[in-house]
Structures are given as C-alpha cells and as structure tokens.
Phi, psi and omega in degrees: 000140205260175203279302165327277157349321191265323206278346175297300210292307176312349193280296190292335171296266192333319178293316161295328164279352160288320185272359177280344151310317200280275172324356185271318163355285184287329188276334170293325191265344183281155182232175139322288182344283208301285170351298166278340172277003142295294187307317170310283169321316197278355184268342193255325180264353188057207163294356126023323214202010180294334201291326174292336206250332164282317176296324157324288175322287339176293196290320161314290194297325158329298188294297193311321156319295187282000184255314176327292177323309206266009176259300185307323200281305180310313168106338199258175166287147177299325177308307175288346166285292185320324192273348204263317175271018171249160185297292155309020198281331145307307166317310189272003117001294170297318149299320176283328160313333175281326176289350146292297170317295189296331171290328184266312165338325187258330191275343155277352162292276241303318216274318159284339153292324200275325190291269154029290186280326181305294166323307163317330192270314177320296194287335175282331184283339178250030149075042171277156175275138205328147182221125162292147176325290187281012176284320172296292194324281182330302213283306179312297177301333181267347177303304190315316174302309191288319188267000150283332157330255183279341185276188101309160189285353148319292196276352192255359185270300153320281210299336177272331106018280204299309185314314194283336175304294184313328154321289208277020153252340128325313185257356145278323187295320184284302188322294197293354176273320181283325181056056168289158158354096167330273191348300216275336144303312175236024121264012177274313208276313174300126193299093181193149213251121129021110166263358169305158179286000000 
C-alpha cells in the first residue's frame, strides 16, 4: 500500500467517523413506518405528496438540531430537561419514555418480521430449503442481544452506519430507476392533498 492510499483511506475513515453520529442519527428517526408510507404513497400518489415528505424533512431536521443544542448547551438529555424544568415533568417525562419504549417495541416487531420475510424469500431464491420465520427471527435476536450485550457502542453504531448507507444508496438507485419527471418534482412541491380516499 503506497503512502498516497494510506493517506486516502485514512481521509475517509475520519470523514465517516465524523458524520456517523449523524448518520445514526438519520437511522433512528427513518423507521420501518416511514420507509413503507413513504414508498406506498409514493407508488399510489406519484410525486403528488412530495411536498409533505420535504416539509418533514425540513421539521425533522429542526427538531434534531434543537434537541442537539439543548444537550450540548446543558450537558444533560432533552428528556432530563423536561423533567427536572416543567411543572409536570415527571410525569410528562414518563410518559414520553413509555411512549418511546412501546413505539420502539413495535417498531423493532415490524422490523423483524419485514428482515424475517425478506431472508426467507432471500434463502428460497438461492434455492436453500424453506426455513421457517420464526427460526430467522430467533437468530436476529440473539445476534442483535449479543452485539447490544457484549458489544460497544461503537460497534453498534458502525453496523447501523452501514446500514443506513445502503438506505440511502437504495433510495438513490430507485430515484434514477423511476426517473421522475421535473415537471412532475415541482408540481409535487405545491401543497395539495390527494382526492382518492
């Protein structure tokens, strides 16, 4: 490996460990949820509904900034600000932890049943023999248990890094396979709601 090489590779790595926070970031707030109402919508509605999917965005990035700030500036969680500076703030504290707990429960079901059905579909196209759901499951959980377990946050951080990259070179690779339209990109940005039910 020539001097030149080591010193690229080293660029990149330091550009990826600066943005994988960010990037973990972005994987925690896209869900399962969002993936598929997105993807539904955009197959049932065309660009039709681009404008909500930018105003999200827009509101997303807002919060997460401003949640960023109030950590940095405090040193403490936006959770621990509610509670120790609202009047209810234990209480409304608690609530948002439970509703964050019960929100993330499902939303890790959903995400092992869509990996689950996928492996499954995967390991029959490469002509392995049917392997029942809940057996994929079982290995995805203990795999999952063991690298929140025994692993660091580091490493659990990278491997969602990875992931999310492959979203977002998926949902580039589809943009240039459907190829929409300009035209049909700002007239998605004008604001109107769908009249189908």
């Amino acid at each position: 490996m020539t001097v030149e090489s080591r010193k690229l590779s080293v660029r990149i790595k330091l550009a990826l460990s600066a943005v994988g926070p960010g990037l973990f970031l972005i994987g925690y707030n896209i869900g399962t949820g969002s993936v598929t109402t997105m993807a539904k919508s955009g197959a049932q509605y065309g660009m039709s509904l681009f404008w909500a999917l930018v105003l999200s965005c827009v509101f997303t990035f807002v919060l997460m900034v401003a949640y960023g700030q109030v950590t940095l500036v405090t040193g403490k969680t936006a959770l621990y600000n509610i509670k120790t500076h609202f009047k209810f703030g234990k209480a409304l504290s608690l609530y948002i932890l439970v509703a964050l707990i019960i929100g993330e429960l499902l939303a890790l079901m959903g995400v092992m049943g869509i990996v689950a059905d996928l492996l499954q579909e995967g390991l029959r196209l490469l002509s392995f023999p049917a392997v029942n759901t809940f057996w994929i499951i079982l290995v995805l959980v203990i795999g999952l248990y063991g690298l929140l377990w025994y692993g660091r946050y580091q490493v659990f951080e990278k491997v969602l890094t990875v992931f999310v990259l492959l979203m977002g070179l998926c949902f580039i690779v589809v943009l240039f396979l459907v190829k929409p339209s300009f035209s049909a990109i700002v007239r998605g940005m004008i604001p109107s709601i769908p009249d189908e039910p």
